[in-house]
Amino acid sequence: MRLSFQQAGLFARDLDTSQSVADEIASRAAEETNASTNRVHARSSIGIGALGGGRRADARWDAFAEQAGASFQGSATAIRLEALKSARKQRLRRFAFFDAQGAQIGQCAVLVGNPRNRILDAIQLLPHAADCWPDAMMAMLRAIGSGRYFYGGRWNKDPARTACIAALPGVCLESARPMFVQGVNFSRWPDFDSYWKKTSENVRRNARYALERNEGIHTERLGWRAVLTNLWALCSLKAASLDKKGLQEHAIHRARRLIMTVLTFRDRTDLQIARDGAGGILSFQLNVRFGRETYYLEGGQAAGATGANWLLFREVLRDAFARHPDGHFLMGRFEPATHDEEVGGGLYRSRRSLRVDDHEIAEVEFSYTAE
């Protein structure tokens, strides 16, 4: 798949977001909202405007997304990739939300079309405007109109919105899929050493074991291009880890996923490896950084390299902690309703051993009828 993000027709031209235009948008939206019986919060007035594409617009989008605490799936490049995948059936619309003074307080991206309108990642709001979420959702629904909708990102810590969505005027809830995104919350500890001491003894012992059993073992951080130059080695390590768990995956799928990750996120990609004294790669970890958060996407360990993955985890977590002591290291979702202990029990226990927190989220399907 060619990763050209210059698909004309997917995006409108950039909205002029000067103060005068923003003030006009907010004023007009305030008048419409005051006259509407569908007001959710009488105290707030939310203006909404369309956002276009382009390199500068994408840079502004990402800067705002990071401030709002969006996940990497809410970044401009991730959104464009989703739009390309669905280009035949859906078109991308991006919106900005404004307060009564014309200041931008939020944004969201929606794939509009069949079989349903999909809100990508989450409605991204600045922390001080978090209470405006229902108003922002209603403004977006009115802008798009009647239809079926899907809301919920699997990496975003945006809290479960099931009850809030069900209470919106004109909305009929169809289904909700509760789950948790799990991650280490660094703000719970004063420093990294204090955190590491609270991980399980088994984790710390295995990390020490790797140092004792693998002469010259050390960790390195490599640029995103190293994923491409070491693709075969990384795929082999991933395969070894899957074999140990009794799982299988086609090598082409592994390679494609790694390639797509690094080409999509480029400099946000963080590849770290553990090498032995002879230069061989014993384990690897591929993460994506966005805002204050680090997201664990892929990892693998050579057969017989006991503890190398835990040693690498220690250094990756140390680095993430140092960059953002108020951030998170997010490791993926946990879905109680579909959890199979035979398949996912080991993964769940390993996350618990690193003292993850559970952030309750939900995927919600609903229909909206405009009045």
Tab-separated table of C-alpha atoms in Angstrom:
chain	number	residue	atom	x	y	z
A	1	MET	CA	0.000	0.000	0.000
A	2	ARG	CA	1.452	3.361	-1.022
A	3	LEU	CA	1.527	5.697	1.969
A	4	SER	CA	0.676	8.868	0.098
A	5	PHE	CA	-1.437	11.084	2.283
A	6	GLN	CA	-2.198	13.554	-0.508
A	7	GLN	CA	-5.602	12.134	-1.394
A	8	ALA	CA	-7.495	15.127	-2.756
A	9	GLY	CA	-11.172	14.896	-2.093
A	10	LEU	CA	-10.684	13.435	1.368
A	11	PHE	CA	-10.098	16.778	2.933
A	12	ALA	CA	-11.475	20.298	2.569
A	13	ARG	CA	-9.247	23.342	2.516
A	14	ASP	CA	-8.026	24.663	5.838
A	15	LEU	CA	-10.514	26.717	7.834
A	16	ASP	CA	-9.355	30.259	8.536
A	17	THR	CA	-9.162	30.094	12.318
A	18	SER	CA	-8.435	33.756	12.920
A	19	GLN	CA	-9.935	35.334	16.023
A	20	SER	CA	-12.654	37.150	14.065
A	21	VAL	CA	-13.816	33.982	12.299
A	22	ALA	CA	-13.736	32.004	15.545
A	23	ASP	CA	-15.750	34.725	17.282
A	24	GLU	CA	-18.347	34.641	14.516
A	25	ILE	CA	-18.624	30.864	14.705
A	26	ALA	CA	-18.986	30.906	18.477
A	27	SER	CA	-21.557	33.721	18.395
A	28	ARG	CA	-23.698	32.011	15.749
A	29	ALA	CA	-23.499	28.657	17.571
A	30	ALA	CA	-24.450	30.324	20.861
A	31	GLU	CA	-27.591	31.844	19.277
A	32	GLU	CA	-28.623	28.512	17.763
A	33	THR	CA	-27.954	26.642	21.001
A	34	ASN	CA	-29.896	29.104	23.138
A	35	ALA	CA	-32.934	28.654	20.883
A	36	SER	CA	-32.732	24.871	20.941
A	37	THR	CA	-34.601	22.585	23.305
A	38	ASN	CA	-31.787	20.058	22.898
A	39	ARG	CA	-29.362	21.950	25.097
A	40	VAL	CA	-27.425	19.503	27.294
A	41	HIS	CA	-25.727	22.040	29.549
A	42	ALA	CA	-27.464	25.392	29.850
A	43	ARG	CA	-24.246	26.999	31.024
A	44	SER	CA	-22.128	26.303	27.917
A	45	SER	CA	-22.150	27.398	24.298
A	46	ILE	CA	-20.126	25.274	21.879
A	47	GLY	CA	-19.199	26.534	18.452
A	48	ILE	CA	-18.148	24.067	15.756
A	49	GLY	CA	-16.192	24.583	12.550
A	50	ALA	CA	-14.745	22.350	9.840
A	51	LEU	CA	-11.018	21.717	9.664
A	52	GLY	CA	-9.153	20.765	6.513
A	53	GLY	CA	-5.907	18.964	5.790
A	54	GLY	CA	-2.397	19.869	4.730
A	55	ARG	CA	0.950	19.723	6.466
A	56	ARG	CA	0.462	22.838	8.582
A	57	ALA	CA	-3.053	21.812	9.568
A	58	ASP	CA	-1.748	18.373	10.589
A	59	ALA	CA	0.969	19.936	12.732
A	60	ARG	CA	-1.632	22.103	14.480
A	61	TRP	CA	-3.886	19.064	14.913
A	62	ASP	CA	-1.132	17.011	16.569
A	63	ALA	CA	-0.048	19.858	18.843
A	64	PHE	CA	-3.626	20.240	20.054
A	65	ALA	CA	-4.140	16.457	20.344
A	66	GLU	CA	-1.126	16.166	22.626
A	67	GLN	CA	-2.416	18.963	24.861
A	68	ALA	CA	-5.804	17.254	25.015
A	69	GLY	CA	-4.298	13.882	25.985
A	70	ALA	CA	-5.390	12.057	22.819
A	71	SER	CA	-3.824	8.715	21.990
A	72	PHE	CA	-1.504	8.102	19.055
A	73	GLN	CA	-4.550	6.825	17.146
A	74	GLY	CA	-5.906	10.365	17.337
A	75	SER	CA	-2.851	11.793	15.580
A	76	ALA	CA	-3.166	13.294	12.106
A	77	THR	CA	-1.198	10.525	10.399
A	78	ALA	CA	-3.193	7.734	12.067
A	79	ILE	CA	-6.447	9.465	11.110
A	80	ARG	CA	-5.330	9.884	7.510
A	81	LEU	CA	-4.386	6.216	7.319
A	82	GLU	CA	-7.847	5.187	8.536
A	83	ALA	CA	-9.370	7.523	5.956
A	84	LEU	CA	-7.343	5.916	3.176
A	85	LYS	CA	-8.475	2.454	4.231
A	86	SER	CA	-12.123	3.522	4.033
A	87	ALA	CA	-11.896	5.949	1.114
A	88	ARG	CA	-14.357	4.064	-1.102
A	89	LYS	CA	-17.193	4.075	1.435
A	90	GLN	CA	-16.483	6.946	3.807
A	91	ARG	CA	-15.091	10.450	3.772
A	92	LEU	CA	-13.172	12.140	6.516
A	93	ARG	CA	-14.507	15.215	8.280
A	94	ARG	CA	-12.541	17.025	10.949
A	95	PHE	CA	-14.087	19.501	13.363
A	96	ALA	CA	-12.870	22.064	15.870
A	97	PHE	CA	-14.918	23.145	18.895
A	98	PHE	CA	-14.855	26.687	20.288
A	99	ASP	CA	-16.026	28.264	23.509
A	100	ALA	CA	-18.111	31.432	23.711
A	101	GLN	CA	-14.977	33.580	23.502
A	102	GLY	CA	-13.847	31.916	20.274
A	103	ALA	CA	-10.976	29.913	21.788
A	104	GLN	CA	-10.545	26.375	20.524
A	105	ILE	CA	-11.280	23.850	23.263
A	106	GLY	CA	-11.571	20.624	21.282
A	107	GLN	CA	-11.462	18.731	18.034
A	108	CYS	CA	-12.566	15.429	16.554
A	109	ALA	CA	-12.347	13.400	13.351
A	110	VAL	CA	-15.230	11.394	11.898
A	111	LEU	CA	-15.388	8.932	9.008
A	112	VAL	CA	-18.806	9.652	7.514
A	113	GLY	CA	-20.634	7.028	5.439
A	114	ASN	CA	-21.704	3.404	5.366
A	115	PRO	CA	-22.221	1.296	7.358
A	116	ARG	CA	-21.930	3.858	10.164
A	117	ASN	CA	-20.237	7.135	11.027
A	118	ARG	CA	-17.113	6.365	13.033
A	119	ILE	CA	-15.682	8.890	15.490
A	120	LEU	CA	-11.949	8.209	15.449
A	121	ASP	CA	-10.134	7.754	18.768
A	122	ALA	CA	-12.240	10.188	20.836
A	123	ILE	CA	-13.545	13.723	21.059
A	124	GLN	CA	-10.374	15.544	22.077
A	125	LEU	CA	-10.966	18.264	24.667
A	126	LEU	CA	-8.514	20.370	26.623
A	127	PRO	CA	-8.461	19.395	30.328
A	128	HIS	CA	-10.246	22.555	31.487
A	129	ALA	CA	-13.092	21.854	29.007
A	130	ALA	CA	-13.644	18.190	29.898
A	131	ASP	CA	-17.180	18.911	31.165
A	132	CYS	CA	-18.128	20.165	27.712
A	133	TRP	CA	-17.984	16.664	26.211
A	134	PRO	CA	-21.821	16.241	25.897
A	135	ASP	CA	-22.156	19.644	24.208
A	136	ALA	CA	-19.308	18.864	21.813
A	137	MET	CA	-20.865	15.503	20.927
A	138	MET	CA	-24.250	17.132	20.269
A	139	ALA	CA	-22.640	19.826	18.124
A	140	MET	CA	-20.904	17.152	16.053
A	141	LEU	CA	-24.066	15.042	15.718
A	142	ARG	CA	-26.051	18.059	14.513
A	143	ALA	CA	-23.315	18.917	12.010
A	144	ILE	CA	-23.342	15.417	10.480
A	145	GLY	CA	-27.010	14.565	10.935
A	146	SER	CA	-29.126	11.460	11.439
A	147	GLY	CA	-27.512	8.057	11.131
A	148	ARG	CA	-25.691	5.271	12.939
A	149	TYR	CA	-22.538	6.088	14.888
A	150	PHE	CA	-19.609	4.348	16.565
A	151	TYR	CA	-17.573	5.881	19.392
A	152	GLY	CA	-14.568	4.512	21.245
A	153	GLY	CA	-10.804	4.151	20.863
A	154	ARG	CA	-8.896	1.182	22.260
A	155	TRP	CA	-5.832	3.166	23.342
A	156	ASN	CA	-7.379	6.383	24.580
A	157	LYS	CA	-7.958	6.842	28.319
A	158	ASP	CA	-11.165	8.747	27.536
A	159	PRO	CA	-13.577	7.355	30.141
A	160	ALA	CA	-16.478	5.084	29.200
A	161	ARG	CA	-19.181	7.309	27.685
A	162	THR	CA	-22.019	4.784	27.507
A	163	ALA	CA	-24.392	6.457	29.984
A	164	CYS	CA	-23.595	9.940	28.716
A	165	ILE	CA	-24.281	8.992	25.092
A	166	ALA	CA	-27.524	7.230	26.010
A	167	ALA	CA	-28.765	10.415	27.726
A	168	LEU	CA	-28.251	12.683	24.702
A	169	PRO	CA	-31.373	13.993	22.908
A	170	GLY	CA	-32.220	12.055	19.755
A	171	VAL	CA	-29.886	9.169	20.593
A	172	CYS	CA	-30.874	5.496	20.784
A	173	LEU	CA	-28.194	3.259	22.288
A	174	GLU	CA	-27.646	0.051	20.296
A	175	SER	CA	-24.732	-1.668	22.019
A	176	ALA	CA	-21.841	-1.061	24.402
A	177	ARG	CA	-18.640	-3.038	24.773
A	178	PRO	CA	-16.913	-2.277	28.092
A	179	MET	CA	-13.174	-2.854	28.459
A	180	PHE	CA	-10.076	-1.423	30.093
A	181	VAL	CA	-6.875	0.058	28.734
A	182	GLN	CA	-4.033	-0.904	31.057
A	183	GLY	CA	-0.917	1.083	31.783
A	184	VAL	CA	1.628	2.174	34.358
A	185	ASN	CA	0.754	5.558	35.844
A	186	PHE	CA	4.129	7.109	36.672
A	187	SER	CA	2.618	9.864	38.805
A	188	ARG	CA	1.947	7.296	41.534
A	189	TRP	CA	5.665	7.152	42.384
A	190	PRO	CA	8.173	9.898	43.285
A	191	ASP	CA	10.955	8.426	41.142
A	192	PHE	CA	11.718	5.433	38.950
A	193	ASP	CA	13.605	3.451	41.580
A	194	SER	CA	10.610	3.694	43.905
A	195	TYR	CA	8.408	2.375	41.125
A	196	TRP	CA	10.744	-0.481	40.160
A	197	LYS	CA	10.901	-1.690	43.758
A	198	LYS	CA	7.120	-2.126	43.661
A	199	THR	CA	7.146	-4.396	40.619
A	200	SER	CA	6.967	-8.114	41.327
A	201	GLU	CA	10.015	-9.898	42.697
A	202	ASN	CA	9.811	-12.284	39.743
A	203	VAL	CA	10.225	-9.414	37.275
A	204	ARG	CA	13.213	-7.964	39.108
A	205	ARG	CA	14.809	-11.392	39.502
A	206	ASN	CA	14.470	-12.147	35.784
A	207	ALA	CA	16.056	-8.816	34.865
A	208	ARG	CA	19.016	-9.628	37.127
A	209	TYR	CA	19.159	-13.134	35.671
A	210	ALA	CA	19.591	-11.710	32.169
A	211	LEU	CA	22.649	-9.743	33.313
A	212	GLU	CA	24.157	-12.819	34.939
A	213	ARG	CA	23.540	-15.299	32.114
A	214	ASN	CA	24.220	-13.160	29.031
A	215	GLU	CA	27.773	-11.819	28.992
A	216	GLY	CA	27.984	-8.295	27.652
A	217	ILE	CA	24.226	-7.821	27.428
A	218	HIS	CA	23.227	-4.202	26.983
A	219	THR	CA	20.319	-2.158	25.674
A	220	GLU	CA	20.223	0.276	22.768
A	221	ARG	CA	17.749	2.734	21.276
A	222	LEU	CA	17.573	2.760	17.488
A	223	GLY	CA	15.849	5.050	15.002
A	224	TRP	CA	12.727	4.026	13.116
A	225	ARG	CA	14.734	3.101	10.024
A	226	ALA	CA	16.397	0.335	12.032
A	227	VAL	CA	13.075	-1.507	12.037
A	228	LEU	CA	13.348	-1.812	8.271
A	229	THR	CA	17.020	-2.791	8.224
A	230	ASN	CA	16.493	-5.384	10.979
A	231	LEU	CA	13.028	-6.491	9.855
A	232	TRP	CA	13.828	-10.196	9.497
A	233	ALA	CA	15.517	-10.399	12.905
A	234	LEU	CA	12.616	-8.624	14.629
A	235	CYS	CA	10.043	-10.862	12.941
A	236	SER	CA	12.004	-13.926	14.056
A	237	LEU	CA	12.054	-12.723	17.668
A	238	LYS	CA	8.317	-12.079	17.537
A	239	ALA	CA	7.746	-15.563	16.135
A	240	ALA	CA	9.824	-17.115	18.939
A	241	SER	CA	7.702	-15.329	21.555
A	242	LEU	CA	4.469	-16.429	19.900
A	243	ASP	CA	5.673	-20.029	19.663
A	244	LYS	CA	6.398	-20.035	23.388
A	245	LYS	CA	2.774	-19.005	24.010
A	246	GLY	CA	1.408	-21.569	21.581
A	247	LEU	CA	0.247	-18.874	19.142
A	248	GLN	CA	0.827	-18.532	15.436
A	249	GLU	CA	0.887	-15.646	12.993
A	250	HIS	CA	1.921	-15.517	9.357
A	251	ALA	CA	5.330	-13.922	8.877
A	252	ILE	CA	3.969	-11.575	6.202
A	253	HIS	CA	1.405	-10.197	8.654
A	254	ARG	CA	4.115	-9.547	11.251
A	255	ALA	CA	6.345	-7.798	8.749
A	256	ARG	CA	3.507	-5.720	7.318
A	257	ARG	CA	2.437	-4.531	10.774
A	258	LEU	CA	5.962	-3.465	11.722
A	259	ILE	CA	6.470	-1.666	8.422
A	260	MET	CA	3.144	0.144	8.626
A	261	THR	CA	3.838	1.243	12.193
A	262	VAL	CA	7.195	2.839	11.453
A	263	LEU	CA	6.123	4.419	8.158
A	264	THR	CA	3.022	5.894	9.762
A	265	PHE	CA	4.611	7.282	12.928
A	266	ARG	CA	8.238	7.749	11.844
A	267	ASP	CA	10.046	9.833	14.457
A	268	ARG	CA	7.431	9.015	17.087
A	269	THR	CA	8.475	5.373	16.836
A	270	ASP	CA	10.754	4.153	19.626
A	271	LEU	CA	12.662	0.922	18.901
A	272	GLN	CA	14.787	-0.429	21.748
A	273	ILE	CA	16.707	-3.699	21.757
A	274	ALA	CA	18.837	-5.840	24.050
A	275	ARG	CA	22.041	-7.239	22.514
A	276	ASP	CA	24.446	-9.858	23.763
A	277	GLY	CA	28.210	-9.370	23.835
A	278	ALA	CA	28.536	-10.697	20.284
A	279	GLY	CA	26.074	-8.167	18.910
A	280	GLY	CA	23.111	-10.508	18.482
A	281	ILE	CA	19.640	-9.161	19.252
A	282	LEU	CA	18.118	-10.991	22.217
A	283	SER	CA	14.891	-9.012	22.512
A	284	PHE	CA	13.196	-5.936	21.096
A	285	GLN	CA	10.398	-3.563	21.984
A	286	LEU	CA	8.608	-1.241	19.572
A	287	ASN	CA	6.709	1.656	21.121
A	288	VAL	CA	5.064	4.850	19.910
A	289	ARG	CA	5.350	8.119	21.802
A	290	PHE	CA	2.605	10.699	21.695
A	291	GLY	CA	2.261	13.542	24.148
A	292	ARG	CA	3.050	12.416	27.682
A	293	GLU	CA	2.302	8.773	26.891
A	294	THR	CA	4.298	5.825	25.594
A	295	TYR	CA	2.399	2.981	23.899
A	296	TYR	CA	3.725	-0.568	23.815
A	297	LEU	CA	2.940	-2.082	20.411
A	298	GLU	CA	5.289	-4.989	19.708
A	299	GLY	CA	7.914	-7.075	21.417
A	300	GLY	CA	9.814	-10.325	21.044
A	301	GLN	CA	12.550	-12.389	22.634
A	302	ALA	CA	14.925	-15.046	21.326
A	303	ALA	CA	14.388	-18.602	22.531
A	304	GLY	CA	16.548	-19.268	25.594
A	305	ALA	CA	17.249	-15.594	26.298
A	306	THR	CA	15.588	-15.787	29.702
A	307	GLY	CA	15.064	-12.402	31.314
A	308	ALA	CA	16.247	-10.301	28.367
A	309	ASN	CA	12.756	-8.950	27.791
A	310	TRP	CA	12.414	-7.896	31.454
A	311	LEU	CA	15.803	-6.203	31.427
A	312	LEU	CA	14.710	-4.315	28.331
A	313	PHE	CA	11.364	-3.453	29.920
A	314	ARG	CA	13.212	-1.959	32.879
A	315	GLU	CA	15.234	0.359	30.665
A	316	VAL	CA	12.299	1.308	28.440
A	317	LEU	CA	10.184	2.158	31.481
A	318	ARG	CA	13.067	4.082	33.052
A	319	ASP	CA	13.388	6.170	29.906
A	320	ALA	CA	9.648	6.813	29.630
A	321	PHE	CA	9.526	7.812	33.301
A	322	ALA	CA	12.402	10.245	32.861
A	323	ARG	CA	10.753	11.939	29.883
A	324	HIS	CA	7.326	12.338	31.484
A	325	PRO	CA	7.079	11.569	35.228
A	326	ASP	CA	3.401	12.558	34.970
A	327	GLY	CA	2.745	10.288	31.991
A	328	HIS	CA	1.751	6.679	31.378
A	329	PHE	CA	3.234	3.599	29.780
A	330	LEU	CA	0.184	2.019	28.138
A	331	MET	CA	0.283	-1.689	27.350
A	332	GLY	CA	-3.036	-2.473	25.684
A	333	ARG	CA	-6.610	-3.367	26.471
A	334	PHE	CA	-8.194	-5.971	28.713
A	335	GLU	CA	-11.727	-7.131	27.966
A	336	PRO	CA	-13.219	-9.202	30.822
A	337	ALA	CA	-16.133	-10.504	28.744
A	338	THR	CA	-13.867	-12.148	26.165
A	339	HIS	CA	-10.827	-12.928	28.311
A	340	ASP	CA	-9.533	-16.471	27.838
A	341	GLU	CA	-7.160	-17.426	30.645
A	342	GLU	CA	-5.596	-20.176	28.535
A	343	VAL	CA	-4.591	-17.661	25.870
A	344	GLY	CA	-4.275	-14.317	27.642
A	345	GLY	CA	-3.614	-15.254	31.239
A	346	GLY	CA	0.144	-14.885	30.970
A	347	LEU	CA	-0.115	-11.466	29.362
A	348	TYR	CA	-2.541	-10.290	32.019
A	349	ARG	CA	-0.254	-11.475	34.845
A	350	SER	CA	2.821	-9.880	33.290
A	351	ARG	CA	1.049	-6.531	33.132
A	352	ARG	CA	-0.048	-6.875	36.739
A	353	SER	CA	3.521	-7.626	37.736
A	354	LEU	CA	4.448	-4.190	36.339
A	355	ARG	CA	1.703	-2.584	38.479
A	356	VAL	CA	-0.596	-1.341	35.743
A	357	ASP	CA	-3.751	0.650	36.433
A	358	ASP	CA	-7.065	-0.089	34.711
A	359	HIS	CA	-8.727	2.776	32.817
A	360	GLU	CA	-12.344	1.921	32.055
A	361	ILE	CA	-13.306	2.630	28.448
A	362	ALA	CA	-16.065	1.456	26.101
A	363	GLU	CA	-16.935	1.042	22.439
A	364	VAL	CA	-20.460	2.328	21.863
A	365	GLU	CA	-22.796	1.976	18.881
A	366	PHE	CA	-25.844	4.187	18.666
A	367	SER	CA	-28.237	5.861	16.264
A	368	TYR	CA	-29.038	9.555	16.164
A	369	THR	CA	-32.199	11.125	14.794
A	370	ALA	CA	-32.069	14.855	14.213
A	371	GLU	CA	-35.093	16.804	15.387
